[in-house]
CSV table of C-alpha atoms and ligand atoms in Angstrom, one decimal:
chain,number,residue,atom,x,y,z
A,1,UNK,CA,89.3,86.8,64.2
A,2,UNK,CA,92.5,85.2,65.4
A,3,UNK,CA,93.3,82.8,68.0
A,4,UNK,CA,96.3,82.7,70.0
A,5,UNK,CA,96.4,79.9,72.4
A,6,UNK,CA,98.8,80.5,75.4
A,7,UNK,CA,97.9,84.3,74.4
A,8,UNK,CA,99.1,85.2,78.0
A,9,UNK,CA,102.0,83.6,78.5
A,10,UNK,CA,105.6,85.0,77.6
A,11,UNK,CA,105.4,84.4,73.5
A,12,UNK,CA,102.2,84.3,72.9
A,13,UNK,CA,101.9,87.9,74.9
A,14,UNK,CA,104.0,89.4,72.7
A,15,UNK,CA,102.3,88.0,69.7
A,16,UNK,CA,99.3,89.6,70.6
A,17,UNK,CA,101.1,92.7,71.4
A,18,UNK,CA,102.0,92.7,67.7
A,19,UNK,CA,98.2,91.9,66.4
A,20,UNK,CA,97.1,94.7,68.5
A,21,UNK,CA,99.6,97.0,67.4
A,22,UNK,CA,98.9,96.3,63.7
A,23,UNK,CA,95.1,96.7,64.2
A,24,UNK,CA,93.9,93.4,64.8
A,25,UNK,CA,91.7,91.7,67.3
A,26,UNK,CA,92.5,88.6,69.0
A,27,UNK,CA,91.3,86.3,70.8
A,28,UNK,CA,93.3,84.2,73.8
A,29,UNK,CA,92.8,80.9,75.1
A,30,UNK,CA,95.1,80.0,78.1
A,31,UNK,CA,94.4,78.4,81.0
A,32,UNK,CA,96.6,80.8,83.2
A,33,UNK,CA,98.9,78.0,84.5
A,34,UNK,CA,101.9,80.0,83.3
A,35,UNK,CA,100.3,82.7,81.2
A,36,UNK,CA,99.1,86.0,83.3
A,37,UNK,CA,96.2,88.6,83.0
A,38,UNK,CA,99.0,91.0,83.3
A,39,UNK,CA,100.6,90.2,80.3
A,40,UNK,CA,97.9,91.1,78.5
A,41,UNK,CA,97.2,94.7,80.0
A,42,UNK,CA,96.7,97.3,78.2
A,43,UNK,CA,96.0,95.6,75.1
A,44,UNK,CA,92.6,96.6,73.2
A,45,UNK,CA,90.6,94.3,71.6
A,46,UNK,CA,91.6,91.7,73.0
A,47,UNK,CA,89.3,88.8,74.3
A,48,UNK,CA,90.6,86.3,77.0
A,49,UNK,CA,89.0,82.9,77.2
A,50,UNK,CA,90.3,81.3,80.1
A,51,UNK,CA,90.1,77.4,79.6
A,52,UNK,CA,92.6,74.5,79.1
A,53,UNK,CA,93.5,72.7,76.1
A,54,UNK,CA,92.4,69.3,77.5
A,55,UNK,CA,88.8,70.9,77.5
A,56,UNK,CA,88.1,70.0,73.8
A,57,UNK,CA,84.7,71.8,73.7
A,58,UNK,CA,86.0,74.9,75.2
A,59,UNK,CA,88.4,74.9,71.9
A,60,UNK,CA,85.7,73.8,69.7
A,61,UNK,CA,83.6,77.0,71.0
A,62,UNK,CA,86.7,79.5,71.1
A,63,UNK,CA,87.1,78.6,67.3
A,64,UNK,CA,83.7,80.3,66.0
A,65,UNK,CA,84.9,82.9,63.3
A,66,UNK,CA,88.2,82.2,63.6
A,67,UNK,CA,90.5,82.4,60.3
A,68,UNK,CA,93.8,81.6,61.8
A,69,UNK,CA,95.1,80.3,64.8
A,70,UNK,CA,98.7,80.5,66.4
A,71,UNK,CA,98.8,77.4,68.5
A,72,UNK,CA,101.2,78.3,71.3
A,73,UNK,CA,100.0,77.1,74.6
A,74,UNK,CA,101.9,74.1,75.7
A,75,UNK,CA,103.7,72.4,78.6
A,76,UNK,CA,107.3,73.8,77.6
A,77,UNK,CA,109.6,72.4,79.2
A,78,UNK,CA,112.1,69.2,78.6
A,79,UNK,CA,112.7,67.9,82.2
A,80,UNK,CA,108.9,68.7,83.4
A,81,UNK,CA,108.0,65.8,80.6
A,82,UNK,CA,110.3,63.8,82.3
A,83,UNK,CA,108.7,64.4,85.9
A,84,UNK,CA,105.3,64.4,84.9
A,85,UNK,CA,104.7,62.6,81.2
A,86,UNK,CA,100.8,61.7,81.7
A,87,UNK,CA,100.0,65.7,82.1
A,88,UNK,CA,102.4,67.0,79.6
A,89,UNK,CA,101.6,64.8,77.2
A,90,UNK,CA,97.6,65.4,77.8
A,91,UNK,CA,98.6,69.2,77.0
A,92,UNK,CA,101.2,69.2,74.1
A,93,UNK,CA,99.6,65.8,72.7
A,94,UNK,CA,96.3,65.3,73.0
A,95,UNK,CA,95.8,69.2,73.3
A,96,UNK,CA,97.1,69.9,69.5
A,97,UNK,CA,95.0,67.0,68.3
A,98,UNK,CA,92.2,69.1,70.2
A,99,UNK,CA,93.2,72.3,68.2
A,100,UNK,CA,93.3,70.3,65.2
A,101,UNK,CA,89.4,69.2,65.4
A,102,UNK,CA,88.9,72.6,66.5
A,103,UNK,CA,90.2,73.9,63.3
A,104,UNK,CA,88.5,71.4,61.1
A,105,UNK,CA,85.2,72.0,62.5
A,106,UNK,CA,85.5,75.8,62.4
A,107,UNK,CA,87.2,75.8,58.6
A,108,UNK,CA,89.6,77.8,59.8
A,109,UNK,CA,92.3,78.6,57.0
A,110,UNK,CA,95.8,78.2,58.5
A,111,UNK,CA,97.1,77.3,62.0
A,112,UNK,CA,100.8,78.5,63.3
A,113,UNK,CA,101.7,75.7,65.2
A,114,UNK,CA,104.7,76.5,68.0
A,115,UNK,CA,107.1,73.7,67.4
A,116,UNK,CA,110.4,72.8,69.0
A,117,UNK,CA,114.0,71.9,67.9
A,118,UNK,CA,113.8,69.4,70.8
A,119,UNK,CA,112.8,67.2,67.9
A,120,UNK,CA,116.0,66.8,66.5
A,121,UNK,CA,117.3,65.2,69.4
A,122,UNK,CA,121.0,65.7,70.0
A,123,UNK,CA,122.8,67.1,66.1
A,124,UNK,CA,126.3,67.4,67.0
A,125,UNK,CA,128.0,70.7,66.0
A,126,UNK,CA,126.5,70.9,62.7
A,127,UNK,CA,123.7,73.3,61.8
A,128,UNK,CA,120.5,71.3,61.3
A,129,UNK,CA,118.2,72.1,58.7
A,130,UNK,CA,114.1,70.9,58.7
A,131,UNK,CA,115.3,67.8,56.3
A,132,UNK,CA,116.9,66.1,59.2
A,133,UNK,CA,115.1,63.1,60.4
A,134,UNK,CA,113.6,63.6,64.0
A,135,UNK,CA,115.0,61.8,66.8
A,136,UNK,CA,113.1,63.3,69.6
A,137,UNK,CA,115.0,62.6,73.3
A,138,UNK,CA,112.5,63.2,75.5
A,139,UNK,CA,108.9,63.1,75.9
A,140,UNK,CA,108.3,66.8,75.4
A,141,UNK,CA,110.1,66.5,72.1
A,142,UNK,CA,108.0,63.3,71.1
A,143,UNK,CA,104.8,65.3,71.9
A,144,UNK,CA,105.9,68.4,69.6
A,145,UNK,CA,106.3,65.8,66.9
A,146,UNK,CA,103.1,64.1,67.4
A,147,UNK,CA,101.5,67.6,67.4
A,148,UNK,CA,103.0,68.7,64.1
A,149,UNK,CA,101.5,65.2,62.5
A,150,UNK,CA,98.2,65.6,64.0
A,151,UNK,CA,97.8,69.3,62.6
A,152,UNK,CA,99.3,68.0,58.9
A,153,UNK,CA,97.1,64.9,59.0
A,154,UNK,CA,94.1,67.1,60.0
A,155,UNK,CA,94.9,70.1,57.8
A,156,UNK,CA,95.0,67.8,54.6
A,157,UNK,CA,92.1,66.1,55.4
A,158,UNK,CA,90.4,69.2,55.9
A,159,UNK,CA,91.5,71.9,54.5
A,160,UNK,CA,93.5,73.8,56.7
A,161,UNK,CA,96.8,74.8,56.0
A,162,UNK,CA,99.5,74.0,58.7
A,163,UNK,CA,102.9,75.6,59.3
A,164,UNK,CA,104.8,74.3,62.2
A,165,UNK,CA,107.8,76.5,63.6
A,166,UNK,CA,110.6,74.8,65.5
A,167,UNK,CA,112.0,77.4,67.9
A,168,UNK,CA,115.1,77.5,69.2
A,169,UNK,CA,115.7,78.9,72.7
A,170,UNK,CA,113.5,81.7,72.8
A,171,UNK,CA,114.2,84.3,75.7
A,172,UNK,CA,112.7,88.1,76.4
A,173,UNK,CA,111.2,89.9,78.6
A,174,UNK,CA,108.4,88.7,80.4
A,175,UNK,CA,109.7,85.1,80.4
A,176,UNK,CA,108.9,83.7,83.8
A,177,UNK,CA,111.9,83.0,85.9
A,178,UNK,CA,110.2,81.5,88.8
A,179,UNK,CA,110.1,77.8,88.2
A,180,UNK,CA,113.2,74.9,88.0
A,181,UNK,CA,111.8,74.6,84.3
A,182,UNK,CA,112.2,78.7,83.3
A,183,UNK,CA,114.7,79.4,80.5
A,184,UNK,CA,118.2,79.4,81.7
A,185,UNK,CA,118.1,83.0,80.4
A,186,UNK,CA,115.6,84.1,82.6
A,187,UNK,CA,116.6,82.0,85.2
A,188,UNK,CA,120.4,83.7,84.9
A,189,UNK,CA,119.1,87.3,84.6
A,190,UNK,CA,117.4,87.1,88.1
A,191,UNK,CA,120.4,85.3,90.0
A,192,UNK,CA,122.8,88.1,88.8
A,193,UNK,CA,120.6,90.7,89.5
A,194,UNK,CA,120.4,89.3,93.2
A,195,UNK,CA,123.7,88.8,93.2
A,196,UNK,CA,123.0,85.1,94.0
A,197,UNK,CA,125.2,82.2,93.0
A,198,UNK,CA,124.3,80.5,89.0
A,199,UNK,CA,124.2,77.0,88.8
A,200,UNK,CA,125.1,75.8,85.6
A,201,UNK,CA,123.8,71.8,84.8
A,202,UNK,CA,127.1,70.1,83.5
A,203,UNK,CA,130.1,71.5,82.2
A,204,UNK,CA,128.5,74.6,80.2
A,205,UNK,CA,130.3,73.9,76.9
A,206,UNK,CA,126.2,72.9,75.5
A,207,UNK,CA,125.2,75.3,72.8
A,208,UNK,CA,121.8,76.8,71.9
A,209,UNK,CA,120.5,79.1,69.8
A,210,UNK,CA,119.3,81.7,71.8
A,211,UNK,CA,116.7,83.8,69.4
A,212,UNK,CA,114.9,87.2,71.0
A,213,UNK,CA,111.4,86.8,71.2
A,214,UNK,CA,110.8,89.9,68.9
A,215,UNK,CA,112.3,87.5,66.4
A,216,UNK,CA,110.1,84.8,66.9
A,217,UNK,CA,107.1,87.1,66.6
A,218,UNK,CA,108.5,88.2,63.2
A,219,UNK,CA,108.4,84.5,62.3
A,220,UNK,CA,105.2,84.1,63.5
A,221,UNK,CA,103.5,86.8,61.4
A,222,UNK,CA,105.2,86.0,58.7
A,223,UNK,CA,103.9,82.4,59.1
A,224,UNK,CA,100.6,83.5,59.0
A,225,UNK,CA,100.2,85.6,56.5
A,226,UNK,CA,102.6,84.3,53.7
A,227,UNK,CA,100.2,83.4,50.8
A,228,UNK,CA,102.1,81.0,49.0
A,229,UNK,CA,102.9,78.6,52.1
A,230,UNK,CA,102.8,75.2,51.1
A,231,UNK,CA,100.9,72.9,53.7
A,232,UNK,CA,103.0,70.9,56.3
A,233,UNK,CA,105.8,73.4,56.0
A,234,UNK,CA,108.2,73.2,58.8
A,235,UNK,CA,110.7,75.9,59.7
A,236,UNK,CA,113.6,76.6,62.3
A,237,UNK,CA,113.2,79.5,64.0
A,238,UNK,CA,116.5,80.8,65.2
A,239,UNK,CA,119.4,83.3,64.6
A,240,UNK,CA,121.9,80.6,62.8
A,241,UNK,CA,124.5,81.4,65.5
A,242,UNK,CA,124.7,78.8,68.9
A,243,UNK,CA,126.6,80.0,72.0
A,244,UNK,CA,127.3,78.1,74.7
A,245,UNK,CA,126.3,78.4,77.8
A,246,UNK,CA,129.5,79.6,79.4
A,247,UNK,CA,129.5,82.3,76.8
A,248,UNK,CA,126.3,83.2,77.8
A,249,UNK,CA,127.0,83.4,81.6
A,250,UNK,CA,130.1,85.7,80.4
A,251,UNK,CA,128.0,88.0,78.1
A,252,UNK,CA,125.4,88.5,81.1
A,253,UNK,CA,127.8,89.0,83.7
A,254,UNK,CA,129.6,91.8,81.4
A,255,UNK,CA,126.3,93.7,81.4
A,256,UNK,CA,125.7,93.4,84.9
A,257,UNK,CA,129.3,94.8,85.4
A,258,UNK,CA,130.9,91.6,86.6
A,259,UNK,CA,129.9,88.4,88.4
A,260,UNK,CA,131.7,85.8,89.9
A,261,UNK,CA,132.4,82.4,88.4
A,262,UNK,CA,129.3,79.9,88.1
A,263,UNK,CA,128.7,77.0,90.0
A,264,UNK,CA,128.1,73.9,88.6
A,265,UNK,CA,126.4,70.8,88.8
A,266,UNK,CA,125.2,67.5,87.3
A,267,UNK,CA,124.3,67.5,83.4
A,268,UNK,CA,120.0,67.2,83.4
A,269,UNK,CA,118.4,64.2,82.3
A,270,UNK,CA,117.7,64.2,77.9
A,271,UNK,CA,119.5,67.8,77.9
A,272,UNK,CA,120.5,68.1,74.3
A,273,UNK,CA,124.3,68.9,74.0
A,274,UNK,CA,124.6,70.7,70.8
A,275,UNK,CA,122.0,72.8,69.8
A,276,UNK,CA,122.7,74.9,66.3
A,277,UNK,CA,119.8,76.0,63.8
A,278,UNK,CA,120.2,76.3,59.7
A,279,UNK,CA,117.6,78.8,58.8
A,280,UNK,CA,118.0,79.1,55.3
A,281,UNK,CA,114.6,77.8,54.4
A,282,UNK,CA,112.8,80.3,56.7
A,283,UNK,CA,114.6,83.1,55.2
A,284,UNK,CA,113.9,81.8,51.5
A,285,UNK,CA,110.3,80.9,51.8
A,286,UNK,CA,109.2,83.8,54.6
A,287,UNK,CA,112.0,86.2,54.5
A,288,UNK,CA,112.9,86.1,57.5
A,289,UNK,CA,115.6,88.0,58.9
A,290,UNK,CA,116.6,87.8,62.6
A,291,UNK,CA,116.6,91.6,63.6
A,292,UNK,CA,117.7,91.9,66.9
A,293,UNK,CA,121.6,91.4,68.2
A,294,UNK,CA,122.3,89.1,70.9
A,295,UNK,CA,123.9,91.5,73.4
A,296,UNK,CA,121.1,94.2,73.0
A,297,UNK,CA,118.5,92.0,73.3
A,298,UNK,CA,120.1,90.3,76.1
A,299,UNK,CA,120.7,93.8,77.8
A,300,UNK,CA,117.0,94.8,77.3
A,301,UNK,CA,115.7,91.5,79.0
A,302,UNK,CA,117.9,92.1,81.8
A,303,UNK,CA,116.4,95.8,82.1
A,304,UNK,CA,113.0,93.8,82.3
A,305,UNK,CA,114.0,91.9,85.2
A,306,UNK,CA,115.4,95.1,86.7
A,307,UNK,CA,111.9,97.0,86.7
A,308,UNK,CA,110.5,93.6,87.7
A,309,UNK,CA,112.9,93.3,91.0
A,310,UNK,CA,111.9,97.2,91.5
A,311,UNK,CA,107.9,96.9,91.2
A,312,UNK,CA,108.1,94.1,93.5
A,313,UNK,CA,110.2,95.9,95.8
A,314,UNK,CA,108.0,98.7,96.0
A,315,UNK,CA,105.0,96.3,96.2
A,316,UNK,CA,106.5,95.1,99.2
A,317,UNK,CA,107.4,98.0,100.7
A,318,UNK,CA,104.3,99.6,100.4
A,319,UNK,CA,102.7,96.5,102.4
A,320,UNK,CA,105.4,96.8,105.0
A,321,UNK,CA,106.3,93.0,104.4
A,322,UNK,CA,109.3,91.0,104.1
A,323,UNK,CA,110.2,90.1,100.4
A,324,UNK,CA,109.7,86.7,99.2
A,325,UNK,CA,112.5,85.1,97.2
A,326,UNK,CA,111.8,83.5,94.0
A,327,UNK,CA,108.0,85.2,94.1
A,328,UNK,CA,105.9,85.5,90.7
A,329,UNK,CA,105.6,88.5,89.2
B,1,UD2,C1,114.5,74.4,75.2
B,1,UD2,C2,113.2,74.9,75.6
B,1,UD2,C3,111.8,73.7,75.2
B,1,UD2,C4,112.6,73.1,74.0
B,1,UD2,C5,113.7,72.7,74.2
B,1,UD2,C6,114.4,72.2,72.5
B,1,UD2,C7,112.9,76.8,77.2
B,1,UD2,C8,112.6,76.9,79.0
B,1,UD2,N1,112.8,75.1,77.0
B,1,UD2,O1,115.0,73.8,76.4
B,1,UD2,O2,110.6,74.2,75.3
B,1,UD2,O3,111.9,73.7,73.0
B,1,UD2,O4,114.9,73.7,74.2
B,1,UD2,O5,115.7,71.7,72.8
B,1,UD2,O6,113.8,77.4,76.6
B,1,UD2,N2,120.6,75.2,82.5
B,1,UD2,C9,121.5,75.3,83.5
B,1,UD2,N3,121.0,75.9,84.4
B,1,UD2,C10,120.0,76.6,84.9
B,1,UD2,C11,118.8,76.5,83.5
B,1,UD2,C12,119.2,75.9,82.8
B,1,UD2,O7,122.6,75.4,83.2
B,1,UD2,O8,119.9,76.9,86.1
B,1,UD2,C13,120.9,74.6,81.7
B,1,UD2,C14,120.1,73.3,81.0
B,1,UD2,O9,120.8,72.5,81.6
B,1,UD2,C15,120.4,73.4,79.3
B,1,UD2,C16,120.5,74.8,78.9
B,1,UD2,O10,120.4,75.2,80.5
B,1,UD2,O11,121.3,72.6,79.0
B,1,UD2,C17,119.2,75.4,78.3
B,1,UD2,O12,118.1,75.1,79.6
B,1,UD2,P1,116.5,75.9,79.1
B,1,UD2,O13,115.9,75.1,80.6
B,1,UD2,O14,116.8,76.8,79.0
B,1,UD2,O15,116.1,74.8,77.7
B,1,UD2,P2,116.2,73.5,76.9
B,1,UD2,O16,117.1,73.7,76.0
B,1,UD2,O17,116.2,72.4,78.0
């Protein structure tokens, strides 16, 4: 059995769909705080355990008969980790310790952990390799780093292999745009389609390596199945090409047939200025290759937000009610 924590969320549900498509059964552990039941709609052989990572006993029960854990559940926001540091610590750090404890008890073989490039801190324009010493600049980054250590230490002591994948900026269908903590591409897509103004925090010259969710799923699956993986391996998951927010805005504006220039607000606390990934290690060790082109992935993501807006409008029409702004899917 495979356990996916956060399996009803944005990245998790794409992973679960991929597992199901390859004939595997999956158990999803998700408290549905940001994940959604409908993200798993139509997926056969998926069992949902509705519980939080802070509930160590529930996690231990969910690990019965499990051989592989994909640990994706998290409170995945840099600004939220400043606003609610104790809550985020409970989920991201203590929750990951609970995963390590449960994996040890259940004699799980491998844990693949969704870690973050936030661990590197500000890196300048240099593409960072995994050998770079961590310089966490936010509670979120510190919590993810602690999570890597907990899993590595427990794995070494109890015989399971841990692989930590440091995700850069993941985007794609089903990313929820409705919170101020949402990913920038989800927010920009939704605003552009509504004809609303876009706000860039800072001058827009900050860079990110935007990686399509399908490529993240590719990396997760490879990390779980590659037999020769060394315990404690850490790999970047990205495309190897960074873009500024101004470039992102221009690419999206072109896809929607033009948009007014963005507004600029103050830079966000703890915001990374430059983020660039060296992906040589994951390419060499796992055979990972980013397959999805940036513009194609942006276009299909936009299509998904278009369909979502149409579905919401249709539901509102049926009820004869006034559309809400910023409503959830
Ligand atoms: C991403 C991940 C986070 C962590 C981090 C690692 C998301 C949602 N978060 O945080 O989990 O892995 O990378 O460094 O993927 N921005 C705007 N306008 C908006 C929204 C955002 O200008 O309306 C800017 C924001 O200030 C930042 C950039 O866009 O400079 C990306 O923001 P984000 O929240 O998508 O992701 P980031 O890099 O803070």
